[in-house]
Amino acid sequence: MKKVFILALLFTPFVLFAQNSIQLETQAYPAGIIPGVRFDFNIGNNSYLTSRIGYNFTDRQDFGKNDNEEGGGPGFGIGYVKSDFITQNLSAHIRTDLWFMDIDWRDSQTICGIAPPCFEQDINGTSKIIILQPTIGIEYNIPFSANLFLKPSLSFGYEINIKTKGREVGEGAILLIGLNVGHRF
């Protein structure tokens, strides 16, 4: 996990000199928030390749496979954006992120002996997971000047736990509402 994150950080200086915009990005979903930095590269015909690095904070409560799941971890993603989609300033995008998360979980189990009474026992632990998160969405560009812009977004995707060390934790559909503040070069 550390090697992949370090590789992403080493890649960042090259990205800073090649992009057409840099953006501070925040996405919120029912069980968490993802702040990050996004880089867009113009490839022509209103098309952009995007990359981002960020941190995924989650508090899944009982949305997951256990009574409570919370934690977080770093990650990065790549994607494609088609701007001026249908109408001016509206963009469509696809993106895939990879998150390296530590999830602290708590659950309870019912223990019954040969004869009543039964009782609840709390168990807890930590799972290390790698999540693949493909998404599709739309963004609307609100320019403030020739270089500064605000970009609200709405994305839908799926969290897939591709590697789990420890107890299985939640995965599934995800709806993300985002807001980017950016500078175009």
PDB file of C-alpha atoms in Angstrom:
ATOM      1  CA  MET A   1       0.000   0.000   0.000  1.00  0.00           C
ATOM      2  CA  LYS A   2       2.747   2.471   0.936  1.00  0.00           C
ATOM      3  CA  LYS A   3       4.649   1.722  -2.277  1.00  0.00           C
ATOM      4  CA  VAL A   4       1.633   2.566  -4.437  1.00  0.00           C
ATOM      5  CA  PHE A   5       0.940   5.797  -2.529  1.00  0.00           C
ATOM      6  CA  ILE A   6       4.616   6.832  -2.720  1.00  0.00           C
ATOM      7  CA  LEU A   7       4.581   6.125  -6.466  1.00  0.00           C
ATOM      8  CA  ALA A   8       1.531   8.372  -6.817  1.00  0.00           C
ATOM      9  CA  LEU A   9       3.281  11.130  -4.862  1.00  0.00           C
ATOM     10  CA  LEU A  10       6.420  10.801  -6.988  1.00  0.00           C
ATOM     11  CA  PHE A  11       4.254  11.122 -10.105  1.00  0.00           C
ATOM     12  CA  THR A  12       2.716  14.383  -8.842  1.00  0.00           C
ATOM     13  CA  PRO A  13       5.561  16.791  -9.836  1.00  0.00           C
ATOM     14  CA  PHE A  14       5.361  15.612 -13.454  1.00  0.00           C
ATOM     15  CA  VAL A  15       1.610  16.075 -13.363  1.00  0.00           C
ATOM     16  CA  LEU A  16       1.914  19.653 -12.085  1.00  0.00           C
ATOM     17  CA  PHE A  17       3.788  20.754 -15.209  1.00  0.00           C
ATOM     18  CA  ALA A  18       1.492  19.044 -17.726  1.00  0.00           C
ATOM     19  CA  GLN A  19      -2.082  19.788 -16.673  1.00  0.00           C
ATOM     20  CA  ASN A  20      -4.517  22.341 -17.965  1.00  0.00           C
ATOM     21  CA  SER A  21      -6.146  22.763 -14.560  1.00  0.00           C
ATOM     22  CA  ILE A  22      -5.584  21.916 -10.932  1.00  0.00           C
ATOM     23  CA  GLN A  23      -8.556  21.579  -8.597  1.00  0.00           C
ATOM     24  CA  LEU A  24      -9.283  21.125  -4.921  1.00  0.00           C
ATOM     25  CA  GLU A  25     -12.017  18.504  -4.866  1.00  0.00           C
ATOM     26  CA  THR A  26     -14.388  17.282  -2.177  1.00  0.00           C
ATOM     27  CA  GLN A  27     -16.915  14.495  -2.640  1.00  0.00           C
ATOM     28  CA  ALA A  28     -19.456  13.536   0.009  1.00  0.00           C
ATOM     29  CA  TYR A  29     -21.454  10.328   0.207  1.00  0.00           C
ATOM     30  CA  PRO A  30     -23.874   8.982   2.844  1.00  0.00           C
ATOM     31  CA  ALA A  31     -21.066   7.236   4.749  1.00  0.00           C
ATOM     32  CA  GLY A  32     -18.125   9.585   4.266  1.00  0.00           C
ATOM     33  CA  ILE A  33     -16.186  12.372   2.623  1.00  0.00           C
ATOM     34  CA  ILE A  34     -13.287  12.392   0.139  1.00  0.00           C
ATOM     35  CA  PRO A  35     -11.079  15.506  -0.081  1.00  0.00           C
ATOM     36  CA  GLY A  36      -8.445  15.536  -2.799  1.00  0.00           C
ATOM     37  CA  VAL A  37      -6.459  17.296  -5.487  1.00  0.00           C
ATOM     38  CA  ARG A  38      -7.402  16.759  -9.134  1.00  0.00           C
ATOM     39  CA  PHE A  39      -5.404  17.400 -12.298  1.00  0.00           C
ATOM     40  CA  ASP A  40      -6.993  17.718 -15.770  1.00  0.00           C
ATOM     41  CA  PHE A  41      -5.052  17.252 -19.022  1.00  0.00           C
ATOM     42  CA  ASN A  42      -6.575  18.546 -22.268  1.00  0.00           C
ATOM     43  CA  ILE A  43      -6.363  15.883 -25.002  1.00  0.00           C
ATOM     44  CA  GLY A  44      -8.390  17.831 -27.597  1.00  0.00           C
ATOM     45  CA  ASN A  45     -12.000  17.944 -28.811  1.00  0.00           C
ATOM     46  CA  ASN A  46     -13.323  19.051 -25.391  1.00  0.00           C
ATOM     47  CA  SER A  47     -11.850  15.894 -23.860  1.00  0.00           C
ATOM     48  CA  TYR A  48      -9.698  15.618 -20.752  1.00  0.00           C
ATOM     49  CA  LEU A  49      -7.813  12.910 -18.923  1.00  0.00           C
ATOM     50  CA  THR A  50      -8.027  13.387 -15.169  1.00  0.00           C
ATOM     51  CA  SER A  51      -6.071  12.140 -12.212  1.00  0.00           C
ATOM     52  CA  ARG A  52      -6.493  12.718  -8.519  1.00  0.00           C
ATOM     53  CA  ILE A  53      -5.006  11.890  -5.163  1.00  0.00           C
ATOM     54  CA  GLY A  54      -7.052  12.049  -1.998  1.00  0.00           C
ATOM     55  CA  TYR A  55      -8.067  10.549   1.312  1.00  0.00           C
ATOM     56  CA  ASN A  56     -11.317   8.652   1.898  1.00  0.00           C
ATOM     57  CA  PHE A  57     -12.794   9.188   5.395  1.00  0.00           C
ATOM     58  CA  THR A  58     -15.702   6.864   6.164  1.00  0.00           C
ATOM     59  CA  ASP A  59     -18.156   6.287   9.002  1.00  0.00           C
ATOM     60  CA  ARG A  60     -20.445   3.586   7.645  1.00  0.00           C
ATOM     61  CA  GLN A  61     -22.264   3.066  10.955  1.00  0.00           C
ATOM     62  CA  ASP A  62     -24.395  -0.017  10.246  1.00  0.00           C
ATOM     63  CA  PHE A  63     -24.491   0.441   6.428  1.00  0.00           C
ATOM     64  CA  GLY A  64     -21.780  -2.240   6.080  1.00  0.00           C
ATOM     65  CA  LYS A  65     -21.629  -5.899   7.034  1.00  0.00           C
ATOM     66  CA  ASN A  66     -21.020  -5.099  10.729  1.00  0.00           C
ATOM     67  CA  ASP A  67     -22.850  -3.055  13.367  1.00  0.00           C
ATOM     68  CA  ASN A  68     -20.327  -0.226  12.973  1.00  0.00           C
ATOM     69  CA  GLU A  69     -17.546   0.413  10.438  1.00  0.00           C
ATOM     70  CA  GLU A  70     -15.330   3.491  10.347  1.00  0.00           C
ATOM     71  CA  GLY A  71     -11.887   4.409   9.107  1.00  0.00           C
ATOM     72  CA  GLY A  72     -10.147   5.768   6.064  1.00  0.00           C
ATOM     73  CA  GLY A  73      -7.171   5.710   3.791  1.00  0.00           C
ATOM     74  CA  PRO A  74      -5.347   7.312   0.871  1.00  0.00           C
ATOM     75  CA  GLY A  75      -6.019   6.655  -2.763  1.00  0.00           C
ATOM     76  CA  PHE A  76      -5.758   7.852  -6.309  1.00  0.00           C
ATOM     77  CA  GLY A  77      -7.788   7.726  -9.484  1.00  0.00           C
ATOM     78  CA  ILE A  78      -7.789   8.273 -13.222  1.00  0.00           C
ATOM     79  CA  GLY A  79     -10.620   9.212 -15.529  1.00  0.00           C
ATOM     80  CA  TYR A  80     -11.951  10.751 -18.718  1.00  0.00           C
ATOM     81  CA  VAL A  81     -14.100  13.901 -19.032  1.00  0.00           C
ATOM     82  CA  LYS A  82     -16.066  15.051 -22.071  1.00  0.00           C
ATOM     83  CA  SER A  83     -16.828  18.766 -21.611  1.00  0.00           C
ATOM     84  CA  ASP A  84     -19.657  20.754 -23.203  1.00  0.00           C
ATOM     85  CA  PHE A  85     -21.701  17.553 -23.102  1.00  0.00           C
ATOM     86  CA  ILE A  86     -25.275  18.204 -24.344  1.00  0.00           C
ATOM     87  CA  THR A  87     -24.961  21.884 -23.361  1.00  0.00           C
ATOM     88  CA  GLN A  88     -22.193  24.396 -22.696  1.00  0.00           C
ATOM     89  CA  ASN A  89     -20.456  23.993 -19.294  1.00  0.00           C
ATOM     90  CA  LEU A  90     -21.965  20.531 -18.663  1.00  0.00           C
ATOM     91  CA  SER A  91     -19.476  17.643 -18.619  1.00  0.00           C
ATOM     92  CA  ALA A  92     -19.836  13.874 -18.403  1.00  0.00           C
ATOM     93  CA  HIS A  93     -17.116  11.798 -16.775  1.00  0.00           C
ATOM     94  CA  ILE A  94     -16.017   8.282 -15.956  1.00  0.00           C
ATOM     95  CA  ARG A  95     -13.385   7.593 -13.316  1.00  0.00           C
ATOM     96  CA  THR A  96     -11.881   4.692 -11.417  1.00  0.00           C
ATOM     97  CA  ASP A  97     -10.337   5.178  -7.990  1.00  0.00           C
ATOM     98  CA  LEU A  98      -8.258   2.833  -5.877  1.00  0.00           C
ATOM     99  CA  TRP A  99      -8.450   3.293  -2.080  1.00  0.00           C
ATOM    100  CA  PHE A 100      -6.190   1.711   0.544  1.00  0.00           C
ATOM    101  CA  MET A 101      -8.269   1.793   3.711  1.00  0.00           C
ATOM    102  CA  ASP A 102      -8.104   0.629   7.312  1.00  0.00           C
ATOM    103  CA  ILE A 103     -11.606  -0.030   8.648  1.00  0.00           C
ATOM    104  CA  ASP A 104     -12.249  -0.430  12.377  1.00  0.00           C
ATOM    105  CA  TRP A 105     -15.353  -2.539  12.833  1.00  0.00           C
ATOM    106  CA  ARG A 106     -17.544  -3.550  15.756  1.00  0.00           C
ATOM    107  CA  ASP A 107     -20.205  -6.223  15.766  1.00  0.00           C
ATOM    108  CA  SER A 108     -22.204  -8.179  18.301  1.00  0.00           C
ATOM    109  CA  GLN A 109     -23.026 -11.834  18.288  1.00  0.00           C
ATOM    110  CA  THR A 110     -25.577 -13.794  20.246  1.00  0.00           C
ATOM    111  CA  ILE A 111     -24.143 -16.614  22.332  1.00  0.00           C
ATOM    112  CA  CYS A 112     -26.429 -19.303  23.678  1.00  0.00           C
ATOM    113  CA  GLY A 113     -25.313 -22.097  25.906  1.00  0.00           C
ATOM    114  CA  ILE A 114     -27.007 -25.454  26.303  1.00  0.00           C
ATOM    115  CA  ALA A 115     -29.653 -23.821  28.471  1.00  0.00           C
ATOM    116  CA  PRO A 116     -30.956 -20.226  28.464  1.00  0.00           C
ATOM    117  CA  PRO A 117     -30.220 -17.398  28.928  1.00  0.00           C
ATOM    118  CA  CYS A 118     -28.524 -16.183  25.763  1.00  0.00           C
ATOM    119  CA  PHE A 119     -26.406 -13.043  25.779  1.00  0.00           C
ATOM    120  CA  GLU A 120     -24.843 -10.563  23.358  1.00  0.00           C
ATOM    121  CA  GLN A 121     -21.078 -10.317  23.091  1.00  0.00           C
ATOM    122  CA  ASP A 122     -19.320  -7.419  21.347  1.00  0.00           C
ATOM    123  CA  ILE A 123     -16.438  -8.237  19.040  1.00  0.00           C
ATOM    124  CA  ASN A 124     -14.233  -5.764  17.183  1.00  0.00           C
ATOM    125  CA  GLY A 125     -11.205  -5.550  14.963  1.00  0.00           C
ATOM    126  CA  THR A 126      -9.545  -3.828  12.033  1.00  0.00           C
ATOM    127  CA  SER A 127      -9.635  -4.824   8.378  1.00  0.00           C
ATOM    128  CA  LYS A 128      -7.212  -3.578   5.746  1.00  0.00           C
ATOM    129  CA  ILE A 129      -8.943  -3.330   2.385  1.00  0.00           C
ATOM    130  CA  ILE A 130      -8.198  -2.225  -1.149  1.00  0.00           C
ATOM    131  CA  ILE A 131     -11.267  -0.781  -2.852  1.00  0.00           C
ATOM    132  CA  LEU A 132     -11.815  -0.388  -6.593  1.00  0.00           C
ATOM    133  CA  GLN A 133     -14.391   2.367  -7.146  1.00  0.00           C
ATOM    134  CA  PRO A 134     -15.551   2.947 -10.742  1.00  0.00           C
ATOM    135  CA  THR A 135     -17.951   5.898 -11.172  1.00  0.00           C
ATOM    136  CA  ILE A 136     -19.844   7.765 -13.869  1.00  0.00           C
ATOM    137  CA  GLY A 137     -21.183  11.265 -13.438  1.00  0.00           C
ATOM    138  CA  ILE A 138     -21.858  14.805 -14.540  1.00  0.00           C
ATOM    139  CA  GLU A 139     -20.217  18.136 -13.669  1.00  0.00           C
ATOM    140  CA  TYR A 140     -21.277  21.722 -14.289  1.00  0.00           C
ATOM    141  CA  ASN A 141     -18.570  24.368 -14.789  1.00  0.00           C
ATOM    142  CA  ILE A 142     -19.280  27.797 -13.252  1.00  0.00           C
ATOM    143  CA  PRO A 143     -16.522  30.206 -14.368  1.00  0.00           C
ATOM    144  CA  PHE A 144     -15.556  33.092 -12.046  1.00  0.00           C
ATOM    145  CA  SER A 145     -12.892  34.501 -14.358  1.00  0.00           C
ATOM    146  CA  ALA A 146     -10.818  33.341 -17.311  1.00  0.00           C
ATOM    147  CA  ASN A 147      -8.860  31.026 -14.987  1.00  0.00           C
ATOM    148  CA  LEU A 148     -10.919  30.376 -11.830  1.00  0.00           C
ATOM    149  CA  PHE A 149     -13.974  28.135 -11.711  1.00  0.00           C
ATOM    150  CA  LEU A 150     -16.335  26.226  -9.439  1.00  0.00           C
ATOM    151  CA  LYS A 151     -17.587  22.808 -10.486  1.00  0.00           C
ATOM    152  CA  PRO A 152     -20.427  20.964  -8.656  1.00  0.00           C
ATOM    153  CA  SER A 153     -20.779  17.281  -9.582  1.00  0.00           C
ATOM    154  CA  LEU A 154     -22.953  14.223  -9.109  1.00  0.00           C
ATOM    155  CA  SER A 155     -21.539  10.701  -9.555  1.00  0.00           C
ATOM    156  CA  PHE A 156     -22.819   7.163  -9.204  1.00  0.00           C
ATOM    157  CA  GLY A 157     -20.644   4.100  -8.870  1.00  0.00           C
ATOM    158  CA  TYR A 158     -19.805   0.951  -7.002  1.00  0.00           C
ATOM    159  CA  GLU A 159     -17.300   0.137  -4.252  1.00  0.00           C
ATOM    160  CA  ILE A 160     -15.704  -3.268  -4.786  1.00  0.00           C
ATOM    161  CA  ASN A 161     -13.444  -4.707  -2.085  1.00  0.00           C
ATOM    162  CA  ILE A 162     -10.770  -6.353  -4.236  1.00  0.00           C
ATOM    163  CA  LYS A 163      -8.526  -7.349  -1.324  1.00  0.00           C
ATOM    164  CA  THR A 164      -9.428  -7.776   2.328  1.00  0.00           C
ATOM    165  CA  LYS A 165      -7.105  -8.611   5.190  1.00  0.00           C
ATOM    166  CA  GLY A 166      -9.301  -9.256   8.197  1.00  0.00           C
ATOM    167  CA  ARG A 167     -13.060  -9.509   8.485  1.00  0.00           C
ATOM    168  CA  GLU A 168     -15.173  -8.629   5.453  1.00  0.00           C
ATOM    169  CA  VAL A 169     -16.637  -5.128   5.502  1.00  0.00           C
ATOM    170  CA  GLY A 170     -19.271  -3.327   3.456  1.00  0.00           C
ATOM    171  CA  GLU A 171     -19.185  -2.651  -0.266  1.00  0.00           C
ATOM    172  CA  GLY A 172     -21.788  -1.721  -2.841  1.00  0.00           C
ATOM    173  CA  ALA A 173     -23.431   1.134  -4.719  1.00  0.00           C
ATOM    174  CA  ILE A 174     -22.299   4.680  -3.957  1.00  0.00           C
ATOM    175  CA  LEU A 175     -23.739   8.117  -4.781  1.00  0.00           C
ATOM    176  CA  LEU A 176     -21.280  11.031  -4.517  1.00  0.00           C
ATOM    177  CA  ILE A 177     -22.019  14.760  -4.482  1.00  0.00           C
ATOM    178  CA  GLY A 178     -18.949  16.855  -5.212  1.00  0.00           C
ATOM    179  CA  LEU A 179     -17.624  20.377  -5.366  1.00  0.00           C
ATOM    180  CA  ASN A 180     -14.383  21.451  -7.053  1.00  0.00           C
ATOM    181  CA  VAL A 181     -12.621  24.804  -6.975  1.00  0.00           C
ATOM    182  CA  GLY A 182     -10.077  25.075  -9.758  1.00  0.00           C
ATOM    183  CA  HIS A 183      -7.515  27.123 -11.622  1.00  0.00           C
ATOM    184  CA  ARG A 184      -7.102  26.720 -15.373  1.00  0.00           C
ATOM    185  CA  PHE A 185      -3.641  27.276 -16.917  1.00  0.00           C
TER     186      PHE A 185
END
